Amino acid sequence: MGRITSRRRITRITVGEPPHHREDVLAVEEPLEIRVGGSALTITMRTPGHDFELAAGFLLSEGVIGSGEQLGAIRYCAGATADGEGDGENTFNVLDVTLAPGVAAPDPSLERNFYMTSSCGLCGKASIDAVRTLSVHPVDADPLRVPAELLTTFPDRLRAGQNVFDKTGGLHAAALFDGTTGEMLVLREDVGRHNAVDKVIGWAATEGLVPLRGTVLMVSGRASFELTQKASMAGIPVLAAVSAPSSLAIELAVEVGLTVVGFLRGTSMVVYSGEQRIGAPEATNPREQEALVVR
């Protein structure tokens, strides 16, 4: 397994003070090639760790599989050389996934033309049509209702679990919560927000928990289209973020019946879609209620 962090000698400069030299801790970013049945499907830049979950979550998010039962085996391969052949040295940066018997191989249209960077899980899509993958786990009828007071506790609990972020300050995080009890089921960190979510979904798939009905996906950054898509594919009815959503994320959320909450900080939040799932407290001031829910 590759390193999660690395050390680098740095110079800290503060105006009016002498330079200070010391070692700093950085989050590691390395490529991971995901193969299916020996054929390369994608390369993503990620923080090493929970790679099998990352691969499983990616395949579920792309519609290659619908549950963990459709996975056969996942293994590390020898590192790939320029001609695509293994050089015999296991770098833990190449994975090969074997699908369960009877599960169709990925559609060629899913193949990426470029590397997926850690900041964008959709870069290099062969076709924009492939983005709106039809989920086999619809969320529109999920009856979950989350009390607003409970939802406001999730960001602090997410932050408290970011162990690697505490050391580096350079990782995104995603966590899955039980929307009824508030129990945090799993938390994952990565340099890529989409990778952190794939690791969460992959964990759930390998645990046999997909579809993830009655759950809330909490992310440390913004709610992008790709994260809304991943939540939909896994059957997660509520996506909550500490920052803003994008317009396309909300368009998709409305289309599939998913609840998106943004700017979840302190005791406030903004609900952009699916407001029926958020149990808002009674507001003494009508304007306070209007500020809580934005359609």
PDB file of C-alpha atoms in Angstrom:
ATOM      1  CA  MET A   1       0.000   0.000   0.000  1.00  0.00           C
ATOM      2  CA  GLY A   2       1.289   3.441  -0.891  1.00  0.00           C
ATOM      3  CA  ARG A   3       1.917   6.210   1.579  1.00  0.00           C
ATOM      4  CA  ILE A   4      -0.939   8.514   2.576  1.00  0.00           C
ATOM      5  CA  THR A   5       1.339  11.380   3.585  1.00  0.00           C
ATOM      6  CA  SER A   6       4.882  12.510   2.798  1.00  0.00           C
ATOM      7  CA  ARG A   7       7.291  15.013   4.319  1.00  0.00           C
ATOM      8  CA  ARG A   8       8.856  17.988   2.586  1.00  0.00           C
ATOM      9  CA  ARG A   9      11.275  20.639   3.820  1.00  0.00           C
ATOM     10  CA  ILE A  10       9.569  24.018   3.454  1.00  0.00           C
ATOM     11  CA  THR A  11      10.218  27.669   4.185  1.00  0.00           C
ATOM     12  CA  ARG A  12       7.492  29.593   5.974  1.00  0.00           C
ATOM     13  CA  ILE A  13       7.622  33.318   5.279  1.00  0.00           C
ATOM     14  CA  THR A  14       5.805  35.902   7.353  1.00  0.00           C
ATOM     15  CA  VAL A  15       6.221  39.545   6.415  1.00  0.00           C
ATOM     16  CA  GLY A  16       8.264  41.326   9.032  1.00  0.00           C
ATOM     17  CA  GLU A  17       9.751  38.122  10.455  1.00  0.00           C
ATOM     18  CA  PRO A  18      12.781  36.000   9.482  1.00  0.00           C
ATOM     19  CA  PRO A  19      12.089  32.911   7.311  1.00  0.00           C
ATOM     20  CA  HIS A  20      11.412  29.727   9.244  1.00  0.00           C
ATOM     21  CA  HIS A  21      12.627  26.373   7.878  1.00  0.00           C
ATOM     22  CA  ARG A  22      10.968  23.130   8.893  1.00  0.00           C
ATOM     23  CA  GLU A  23       9.435  19.898   7.619  1.00  0.00           C
ATOM     24  CA  ASP A  24       5.810  19.899   6.528  1.00  0.00           C
ATOM     25  CA  VAL A  25       3.410  17.018   5.904  1.00  0.00           C
ATOM     26  CA  LEU A  26       1.778  16.734   2.489  1.00  0.00           C
ATOM     27  CA  ALA A  27      -1.114  14.591   1.311  1.00  0.00           C
ATOM     28  CA  VAL A  28       0.121  12.045  -1.217  1.00  0.00           C
ATOM     29  CA  GLU A  29      -1.381  12.116  -4.715  1.00  0.00           C
ATOM     30  CA  GLU A  30      -0.661   9.163  -6.994  1.00  0.00           C
ATOM     31  CA  PRO A  31      -2.305   7.673 -10.086  1.00  0.00           C
ATOM     32  CA  LEU A  32      -4.502   4.604  -9.827  1.00  0.00           C
ATOM     33  CA  GLU A  33      -5.302   2.669 -12.976  1.00  0.00           C
ATOM     34  CA  ILE A  34      -8.536   0.689 -12.785  1.00  0.00           C
ATOM     35  CA  ARG A  35      -8.848  -2.265 -15.116  1.00  0.00           C
ATOM     36  CA  VAL A  36     -11.859  -4.515 -15.614  1.00  0.00           C
ATOM     37  CA  GLY A  37     -11.145  -8.015 -16.800  1.00  0.00           C
ATOM     38  CA  GLY A  38      -7.627  -6.972 -17.724  1.00  0.00           C
ATOM     39  CA  SER A  39      -8.722  -4.019 -19.884  1.00  0.00           C
ATOM     40  CA  ALA A  40      -7.888  -0.498 -18.736  1.00  0.00           C
ATOM     41  CA  LEU A  41     -10.982   1.556 -17.937  1.00  0.00           C
ATOM     42  CA  THR A  42      -9.701   4.721 -16.265  1.00  0.00           C
ATOM     43  CA  ILE A  43      -6.842   6.368 -14.422  1.00  0.00           C
ATOM     44  CA  THR A  44      -7.623   8.605 -11.487  1.00  0.00           C
ATOM     45  CA  MET A  45      -5.363  10.665  -9.243  1.00  0.00           C
ATOM     46  CA  ARG A  46      -6.027   9.696  -5.653  1.00  0.00           C
ATOM     47  CA  THR A  47      -4.643   9.421  -2.140  1.00  0.00           C
ATOM     48  CA  PRO A  48      -3.596   5.782  -1.602  1.00  0.00           C
ATOM     49  CA  GLY A  49      -5.765   3.860   0.809  1.00  0.00           C
ATOM     50  CA  HIS A  50      -9.076   2.025   0.484  1.00  0.00           C
ATOM     51  CA  ASP A  51      -8.308   1.502  -3.211  1.00  0.00           C
ATOM     52  CA  PHE A  52     -10.597  -1.523  -3.526  1.00  0.00           C
ATOM     53  CA  GLU A  53     -13.470   0.581  -2.198  1.00  0.00           C
ATOM     54  CA  LEU A  54     -12.545   3.341  -4.632  1.00  0.00           C
ATOM     55  CA  ALA A  55     -12.717   0.933  -7.561  1.00  0.00           C
ATOM     56  CA  ALA A  56     -16.003  -0.588  -6.392  1.00  0.00           C
ATOM     57  CA  GLY A  57     -17.560   2.833  -5.841  1.00  0.00           C
ATOM     58  CA  PHE A  58     -16.379   4.095  -9.203  1.00  0.00           C
ATOM     59  CA  LEU A  59     -17.867   1.092 -11.018  1.00  0.00           C
ATOM     60  CA  LEU A  60     -21.163   1.503  -9.194  1.00  0.00           C
ATOM     61  CA  SER A  61     -21.248   5.247  -9.863  1.00  0.00           C
ATOM     62  CA  GLU A  62     -20.702   4.579 -13.574  1.00  0.00           C
ATOM     63  CA  GLY A  63     -23.431   1.953 -13.731  1.00  0.00           C
ATOM     64  CA  VAL A  64     -21.040  -0.922 -14.470  1.00  0.00           C
ATOM     65  CA  ILE A  65     -22.383  -2.706 -11.382  1.00  0.00           C
ATOM     66  CA  GLY A  66     -25.528  -2.164  -9.374  1.00  0.00           C
ATOM     67  CA  SER A  67     -24.407  -3.783  -6.124  1.00  0.00           C
ATOM     68  CA  GLY A  68     -21.440  -5.400  -4.442  1.00  0.00           C
ATOM     69  CA  GLU A  69     -22.771  -8.833  -5.394  1.00  0.00           C
ATOM     70  CA  GLN A  70     -21.851  -8.079  -9.001  1.00  0.00           C
ATOM     71  CA  LEU A  71     -18.173  -7.861  -8.076  1.00  0.00           C
ATOM     72  CA  GLY A  72     -16.050 -10.956  -8.400  1.00  0.00           C
ATOM     73  CA  ALA A  73     -12.569 -10.068  -7.164  1.00  0.00           C
ATOM     74  CA  ILE A  74     -10.265  -7.048  -6.995  1.00  0.00           C
ATOM     75  CA  ARG A  75      -6.510  -7.373  -6.920  1.00  0.00           C
ATOM     76  CA  TYR A  76      -3.406  -5.258  -7.311  1.00  0.00           C
ATOM     77  CA  CYS A  77      -1.382  -5.852 -10.470  1.00  0.00           C
ATOM     78  CA  ALA A  78       2.231  -5.309 -11.395  1.00  0.00           C
ATOM     79  CA  GLY A  79       3.034  -1.752 -12.433  1.00  0.00           C
ATOM     80  CA  ALA A  80       2.383  -0.916 -16.062  1.00  0.00           C
ATOM     81  CA  THR A  81       5.134   0.133 -18.442  1.00  0.00           C
ATOM     82  CA  ALA A  82       4.802   2.448 -21.431  1.00  0.00           C
ATOM     83  CA  ASP A  83       3.702  -0.429 -23.674  1.00  0.00           C
ATOM     84  CA  GLY A  84       1.038  -1.473 -21.196  1.00  0.00           C
ATOM     85  CA  GLU A  85       2.836  -4.596 -19.986  1.00  0.00           C
ATOM     86  CA  GLY A  86       3.609  -5.222 -16.341  1.00  0.00           C
ATOM     87  CA  ASP A  87       7.225  -4.762 -15.297  1.00  0.00           C
ATOM     88  CA  GLY A  88       6.981  -7.210 -12.413  1.00  0.00           C
ATOM     89  CA  GLU A  89       7.131  -4.566  -9.682  1.00  0.00           C
ATOM     90  CA  ASN A  90       3.935  -4.050  -7.732  1.00  0.00           C
ATOM     91  CA  THR A  91       3.489  -0.317  -7.234  1.00  0.00           C
ATOM     92  CA  PHE A  92      -0.020  -0.712  -5.785  1.00  0.00           C
ATOM     93  CA  ASN A  93      -1.153   1.779  -8.412  1.00  0.00           C
ATOM     94  CA  VAL A  94      -2.851  -0.672 -10.776  1.00  0.00           C
ATOM     95  CA  LEU A  95      -6.042  -2.579  -9.933  1.00  0.00           C
ATOM     96  CA  ASP A  96      -7.813  -5.270 -11.917  1.00  0.00           C
ATOM     97  CA  VAL A  97     -11.475  -5.952 -11.181  1.00  0.00           C
ATOM     98  CA  THR A  98     -13.127  -9.240 -12.091  1.00  0.00           C
ATOM     99  CA  LEU A  99     -16.896  -8.987 -12.403  1.00  0.00           C
ATOM    100  CA  ALA A 100     -19.212 -11.713 -11.150  1.00  0.00           C
ATOM    101  CA  PRO A 101     -20.349 -14.323 -13.699  1.00  0.00           C
ATOM    102  CA  GLY A 102     -23.067 -12.973 -15.977  1.00  0.00           C
ATOM    103  CA  VAL A 103     -22.261  -9.283 -15.342  1.00  0.00           C
ATOM    104  CA  ALA A 104     -21.641  -7.441 -18.614  1.00  0.00           C
ATOM    105  CA  ALA A 105     -18.302  -5.754 -19.235  1.00  0.00           C
ATOM    106  CA  PRO A 106     -18.255  -1.923 -19.201  1.00  0.00           C
ATOM    107  CA  ASP A 107     -19.651  -0.158 -22.222  1.00  0.00           C
ATOM    108  CA  PRO A 108     -16.767   1.200 -24.336  1.00  0.00           C
ATOM    109  CA  SER A 109     -18.350   4.663 -24.137  1.00  0.00           C
ATOM    110  CA  LEU A 110     -17.372   4.811 -20.456  1.00  0.00           C
ATOM    111  CA  GLU A 111     -13.688   4.818 -21.253  1.00  0.00           C
ATOM    112  CA  ARG A 112     -11.903   8.064 -20.402  1.00  0.00           C
ATOM    113  CA  ASN A 113      -9.952   9.910 -23.044  1.00  0.00           C
ATOM    114  CA  PHE A 114      -7.782  11.612 -20.438  1.00  0.00           C
ATOM    115  CA  TYR A 115      -6.577  11.148 -16.908  1.00  0.00           C
ATOM    116  CA  MET A 116      -9.167  12.016 -14.284  1.00  0.00           C
ATOM    117  CA  THR A 117      -7.607  14.663 -12.082  1.00  0.00           C
ATOM    118  CA  SER A 118      -8.171  14.706  -8.349  1.00  0.00           C
ATOM    119  CA  SER A 119     -10.280  17.844  -8.703  1.00  0.00           C
ATOM    120  CA  CYS A 120     -12.625  16.687 -11.458  1.00  0.00           C
ATOM    121  CA  GLY A 121     -14.170  13.275 -11.746  1.00  0.00           C
ATOM    122  CA  LEU A 122     -15.834  14.044 -15.060  1.00  0.00           C
ATOM    123  CA  CYS A 123     -12.849  15.324 -17.031  1.00  0.00           C
ATOM    124  CA  GLY A 124     -12.322  13.287 -20.174  1.00  0.00           C
ATOM    125  CA  LYS A 125     -15.800  11.789 -20.424  1.00  0.00           C
ATOM    126  CA  ALA A 126     -16.049  10.177 -23.859  1.00  0.00           C
ATOM    127  CA  SER A 127     -19.596  11.457 -24.141  1.00  0.00           C
ATOM    128  CA  ILE A 128     -21.636  13.911 -22.063  1.00  0.00           C
ATOM    129  CA  ASP A 129     -24.581  11.561 -22.567  1.00  0.00           C
ATOM    130  CA  ALA A 130     -22.781   8.993 -20.410  1.00  0.00           C
ATOM    131  CA  VAL A 131     -22.904  11.381 -17.457  1.00  0.00           C
ATOM    132  CA  ARG A 132     -26.637  11.060 -16.878  1.00  0.00           C
ATOM    133  CA  THR A 133     -26.452   7.362 -16.133  1.00  0.00           C
ATOM    134  CA  LEU A 134     -29.820   5.842 -15.249  1.00  0.00           C
ATOM    135  CA  SER A 135     -29.717   4.661 -11.654  1.00  0.00           C
ATOM    136  CA  VAL A 136     -31.157   1.266 -10.777  1.00  0.00           C
ATOM    137  CA  HIS A 137     -31.777   2.601  -7.260  1.00  0.00           C
ATOM    138  CA  PRO A 138     -34.306   5.458  -7.598  1.00  0.00           C
ATOM    139  CA  VAL A 139     -34.446   7.837  -4.645  1.00  0.00           C
ATOM    140  CA  ASP A 140     -37.596   9.816  -5.418  1.00  0.00           C
ATOM    141  CA  ALA A 141     -39.839   7.615  -3.244  1.00  0.00           C
ATOM    142  CA  ASP A 142     -37.467   7.356  -0.276  1.00  0.00           C
ATOM    143  CA  PRO A 143     -39.553   8.423   2.771  1.00  0.00           C
ATOM    144  CA  LEU A 144     -36.583   9.605   4.858  1.00  0.00           C
ATOM    145  CA  ARG A 145     -37.183  12.727   6.923  1.00  0.00           C
ATOM    146  CA  VAL A 146     -34.183  14.180   8.742  1.00  0.00           C
ATOM    147  CA  PRO A 147     -34.666  16.659  11.615  1.00  0.00           C
ATOM    148  CA  ALA A 148     -32.768  19.856  10.865  1.00  0.00           C
ATOM    149  CA  GLU A 149     -31.276  19.764  14.358  1.00  0.00           C
ATOM    150  CA  LEU A 150     -29.769  16.334  13.661  1.00  0.00           C
ATOM    151  CA  LEU A 151     -28.437  17.406  10.268  1.00  0.00           C
ATOM    152  CA  THR A 152     -26.567  20.339  11.808  1.00  0.00           C
ATOM    153  CA  THR A 153     -24.470  17.936  13.892  1.00  0.00           C
ATOM    154  CA  PHE A 154     -22.990  16.184  10.837  1.00  0.00           C
ATOM    155  CA  PRO A 155     -20.367  18.777   9.719  1.00  0.00           C
ATOM    156  CA  ASP A 156     -18.584  18.838  13.089  1.00  0.00           C
ATOM    157  CA  ARG A 157     -18.577  15.055  13.286  1.00  0.00           C
ATOM    158  CA  LEU A 158     -17.224  14.857   9.744  1.00  0.00           C
ATOM    159  CA  ARG A 159     -14.468  17.336  10.609  1.00  0.00           C
ATOM    160  CA  ALA A 160     -13.603  15.485  13.816  1.00  0.00           C
ATOM    161  CA  GLY A 161     -12.975  12.319  11.810  1.00  0.00           C
ATOM    162  CA  GLN A 162     -10.583  13.898   9.291  1.00  0.00           C
ATOM    163  CA  ASN A 163      -7.367  12.533  10.756  1.00  0.00           C
ATOM    164  CA  VAL A 164      -5.195  13.004   7.672  1.00  0.00           C
ATOM    165  CA  PHE A 165      -6.590  16.497   7.059  1.00  0.00           C
ATOM    166  CA  ASP A 166      -5.386  17.447  10.536  1.00  0.00           C
ATOM    167  CA  LYS A 167      -1.846  16.606   9.437  1.00  0.00           C
ATOM    168  CA  THR A 168      -1.905  18.053   5.921  1.00  0.00           C
ATOM    169  CA  GLY A 169      -4.830  20.445   5.510  1.00  0.00           C
ATOM    170  CA  GLY A 170      -5.129  19.115   1.963  1.00  0.00           C
ATOM    171  CA  LEU A 171      -7.815  16.435   1.811  1.00  0.00           C
ATOM    172  CA  HIS A 172     -11.525  16.289   1.076  1.00  0.00           C
ATOM    173  CA  ALA A 173     -13.780  14.075   3.149  1.00  0.00           C
ATOM    174  CA  ALA A 174     -17.088  12.289   2.700  1.00  0.00           C
ATOM    175  CA  ALA A 175     -19.126  10.475   5.317  1.00  0.00           C
ATOM    176  CA  LEU A 176     -22.294   8.434   5.309  1.00  0.00           C
ATOM    177  CA  PHE A 177     -24.818   8.922   8.103  1.00  0.00           C
ATOM    178  CA  ASP A 178     -27.945   7.017   9.080  1.00  0.00           C
ATOM    179  CA  GLY A 179     -30.607   9.654   8.479  1.00  0.00           C
ATOM    180  CA  THR A 180     -32.794   8.393  11.316  1.00  0.00           C
ATOM    181  CA  THR A 181     -30.377   7.671  14.159  1.00  0.00           C
ATOM    182  CA  GLY A 182     -27.580  10.031  13.081  1.00  0.00           C
ATOM    183  CA  GLU A 183     -24.977   7.256  13.347  1.00  0.00           C
ATOM    184  CA  MET A 184     -21.905   7.852  11.189  1.00  0.00           C
ATOM    185  CA  LEU A 185     -21.485   4.651   9.207  1.00  0.00           C
ATOM    186  CA  VAL A 186     -18.203   5.402   7.426  1.00  0.00           C
ATOM    187  CA  LEU A 187     -15.826   8.276   6.650  1.00  0.00           C
ATOM    188  CA  ARG A 188     -13.193   8.447   3.923  1.00  0.00           C
ATOM    189  CA  GLU A 189     -10.609  11.091   2.911  1.00  0.00           C
ATOM    190  CA  ASP A 190      -8.918  11.757  -0.423  1.00  0.00           C
ATOM    191  CA  VAL A 191      -7.311  14.551  -2.426  1.00  0.00           C
ATOM    192  CA  GLY A 192     -10.267  14.220  -4.801  1.00  0.00           C
ATOM    193  CA  ARG A 193     -13.772  14.879  -3.519  1.00  0.00           C
ATOM    194  CA  HIS A 194     -15.189  12.397  -6.016  1.00  0.00           C
ATOM    195  CA  ASN A 195     -12.699   9.760  -4.852  1.00  0.00           C
ATOM    196  CA  ALA A 196     -13.720  10.241  -1.216  1.00  0.00           C
ATOM    197  CA  VAL A 197     -17.341   9.678  -2.223  1.00  0.00           C
ATOM    198  CA  ASP A 198     -16.460   6.648  -4.347  1.00  0.00           C
ATOM    199  CA  LYS A 199     -14.628   5.152  -1.365  1.00  0.00           C
ATOM    200  CA  VAL A 200     -17.714   5.643   0.806  1.00  0.00           C
ATOM    201  CA  ILE A 201     -20.017   4.115  -1.807  1.00  0.00           C
ATOM    202  CA  GLY A 202     -17.539   1.321  -2.479  1.00  0.00           C
ATOM    203  CA  TRP A 203     -17.419   0.489   1.228  1.00  0.00           C
ATOM    204  CA  ALA A 204     -21.200   0.275   1.270  1.00  0.00           C
ATOM    205  CA  ALA A 205     -21.232  -1.913  -1.843  1.00  0.00           C
ATOM    206  CA  THR A 206     -18.721  -4.362  -0.413  1.00  0.00           C
ATOM    207  CA  GLU A 207     -20.725  -4.466   2.836  1.00  0.00           C
ATOM    208  CA  GLY A 208     -23.907  -5.323   0.927  1.00  0.00           C
ATOM    209  CA  LEU A 209     -25.651  -2.073   1.924  1.00  0.00           C
ATOM    210  CA  VAL A 210     -26.504  -0.707  -1.543  1.00  0.00           C
ATOM    211  CA  PRO A 211     -29.056   0.752  -2.177  1.00  0.00           C
ATOM    212  CA  LEU A 212     -28.350   3.202   0.628  1.00  0.00           C
ATOM    213  CA  ARG A 213     -31.921   4.079   1.502  1.00  0.00           C
ATOM    214  CA  GLY A 214     -32.477   6.323   4.486  1.00  0.00           C
ATOM    215  CA  THR A 215     -28.946   7.738   4.509  1.00  0.00           C
ATOM    216  CA  VAL A 216     -27.282  11.134   4.206  1.00  0.00           C
ATOM    217  CA  LEU A 217     -24.041  11.696   2.282  1.00  0.00           C
ATOM    218  CA  MET A 218     -22.079  14.546   3.895  1.00  0.00           C
ATOM    219  CA  VAL A 219     -19.183  16.129   1.976  1.00  0.00           C
ATOM    220  CA  SER A 220     -16.590  18.640   3.111  1.00  0.00           C
ATOM    221  CA  GLY A 221     -16.645  20.818  -0.008  1.00  0.00           C
ATOM    222  CA  ARG A 222     -19.218  21.822  -2.568  1.00  0.00           C
ATOM    223  CA  ALA A 223     -22.063  19.731  -3.992  1.00  0.00           C
ATOM    224  CA  SER A 224     -21.106  19.283  -7.632  1.00  0.00           C
ATOM    225  CA  PHE A 225     -22.981  17.503 -10.399  1.00  0.00           C
ATOM    226  CA  GLU A 226     -20.694  14.475 -10.123  1.00  0.00           C
ATOM    227  CA  LEU A 227     -21.429  14.022  -6.427  1.00  0.00           C
ATOM    228  CA  THR A 228     -25.173  14.316  -7.002  1.00  0.00           C
ATOM    229  CA  GLN A 229     -24.838  11.701  -9.724  1.00  0.00           C
ATOM    230  CA  LYS A 230     -22.925   9.347  -7.434  1.00  0.00           C
ATOM    231  CA  ALA A 231     -25.476   9.748  -4.630  1.00  0.00           C
ATOM    232  CA  SER A 232     -28.281   8.979  -7.074  1.00  0.00           C
ATOM    233  CA  MET A 233     -26.512   5.890  -8.414  1.00  0.00           C
ATOM    234  CA  ALA A 234     -26.066   4.507  -4.892  1.00  0.00           C
ATOM    235  CA  GLY A 235     -29.651   5.197  -3.837  1.00  0.00           C
ATOM    236  CA  ILE A 236     -28.701   7.918  -1.327  1.00  0.00           C
ATOM    237  CA  PRO A 237     -31.686  10.280  -0.865  1.00  0.00           C
ATOM    238  CA  VAL A 238     -29.903  13.238   0.790  1.00  0.00           C
ATOM    239  CA  LEU A 239     -26.655  14.993  -0.165  1.00  0.00           C
ATOM    240  CA  ALA A 240     -25.396  17.629   2.278  1.00  0.00           C
ATOM    241  CA  ALA A 241     -22.401  19.930   1.799  1.00  0.00           C
ATOM    242  CA  VAL A 242     -20.690  22.644   3.811  1.00  0.00           C
ATOM    243  CA  SER A 243     -20.383  24.758   0.669  1.00  0.00           C
ATOM    244  CA  ALA A 244     -22.478  25.641  -2.365  1.00  0.00           C
ATOM    245  CA  PRO A 245     -24.020  23.355  -4.979  1.00  0.00           C
ATOM    246  CA  SER A 246     -23.755  23.948  -8.724  1.00  0.00           C
ATOM    247  CA  SER A 247     -26.742  24.691 -10.930  1.00  0.00           C
ATOM    248  CA  LEU A 248     -26.330  21.409 -12.796  1.00  0.00           C
ATOM    249  CA  ALA A 249     -26.222  19.495  -9.517  1.00  0.00           C
ATOM    250  CA  ILE A 250     -29.600  20.942  -8.560  1.00  0.00           C
ATOM    251  CA  GLU A 251     -31.067  20.274 -12.005  1.00  0.00           C
ATOM    252  CA  LEU A 252     -30.144  16.609 -11.672  1.00  0.00           C
ATOM    253  CA  ALA A 253     -31.341  16.443  -8.052  1.00  0.00           C
ATOM    254  CA  VAL A 254     -34.760  17.800  -9.013  1.00  0.00           C
ATOM    255  CA  GLU A 255     -34.885  15.399 -11.957  1.00  0.00           C
ATOM    256  CA  VAL A 256     -34.246  12.304  -9.830  1.00  0.00           C
ATOM    257  CA  GLY A 257     -35.971  13.427  -6.611  1.00  0.00           C
ATOM    258  CA  LEU A 258     -32.840  13.828  -4.477  1.00  0.00           C
ATOM    259  CA  THR A 259     -32.525  16.282  -1.582  1.00  0.00           C
ATOM    260  CA  VAL A 260     -29.545  18.658  -1.715  1.00  0.00           C
ATOM    261  CA  VAL A 261     -28.537  20.782   1.267  1.00  0.00           C
ATOM    262  CA  GLY A 262     -25.810  23.377   0.936  1.00  0.00           C
ATOM    263  CA  PHE A 263     -24.029  25.824   3.265  1.00  0.00           C
ATOM    264  CA  LEU A 264     -24.603  23.442   6.185  1.00  0.00           C
ATOM    265  CA  ARG A 265     -22.732  25.348   8.859  1.00  0.00           C
ATOM    266  CA  GLY A 266     -23.460  25.927  12.506  1.00  0.00           C
ATOM    267  CA  THR A 267     -27.212  25.956  12.988  1.00  0.00           C
ATOM    268  CA  SER A 268     -28.170  27.009   9.459  1.00  0.00           C
ATOM    269  CA  MET A 269     -28.461  25.482   6.024  1.00  0.00           C
ATOM    270  CA  VAL A 270     -29.987  26.105   2.618  1.00  0.00           C
ATOM    271  CA  VAL A 271     -32.190  23.397   1.090  1.00  0.00           C
ATOM    272  CA  TYR A 272     -32.117  23.542  -2.698  1.00  0.00           C
ATOM    273  CA  SER A 273     -34.231  20.513  -3.614  1.00  0.00           C
ATOM    274  CA  GLY A 274     -36.325  17.837  -1.931  1.00  0.00           C
ATOM    275  CA  GLU A 275     -37.174  20.041   1.048  1.00  0.00           C
ATOM    276  CA  GLN A 276     -39.867  17.582   2.166  1.00  0.00           C
ATOM    277  CA  ARG A 277     -37.126  15.391   3.664  1.00  0.00           C
ATOM    278  CA  ILE A 278     -35.791  18.074   6.004  1.00  0.00           C
ATOM    279  CA  GLY A 279     -37.777  18.464   9.197  1.00  0.00           C
ATOM    280  CA  ALA A 280     -37.365  22.190   9.746  1.00  0.00           C
ATOM    281  CA  PRO A 281     -37.975  23.490  13.286  1.00  0.00           C
ATOM    282  CA  GLU A 282     -40.783  25.931  13.866  1.00  0.00           C
ATOM    283  CA  ALA A 283     -39.516  29.451  13.231  1.00  0.00           C
ATOM    284  CA  THR A 284     -40.715  32.316  15.388  1.00  0.00           C
ATOM    285  CA  ASN A 285     -39.930  34.718  12.570  1.00  0.00           C
ATOM    286  CA  PRO A 286     -41.393  33.877   9.121  1.00  0.00           C
ATOM    287  CA  ARG A 287     -38.288  35.349   7.492  1.00  0.00           C
ATOM    288  CA  GLU A 288     -36.127  32.828   9.376  1.00  0.00           C
ATOM    289  CA  GLN A 289     -38.159  29.987   7.880  1.00  0.00           C
ATOM    290  CA  GLU A 290     -37.801  31.451   4.392  1.00  0.00           C
ATOM    291  CA  ALA A 291     -34.024  31.634   4.833  1.00  0.00           C
ATOM    292  CA  LEU A 292     -33.852  27.953   5.742  1.00  0.00           C
ATOM    293  CA  VAL A 293     -35.518  26.615   2.627  1.00  0.00           C
ATOM    294  CA  VAL A 294     -34.692  27.876  -0.855  1.00  0.00           C
ATOM    295  CA  ARG A 295     -36.399  26.205  -3.788  1.00  0.00           C
TER     296      ARG A 295
END
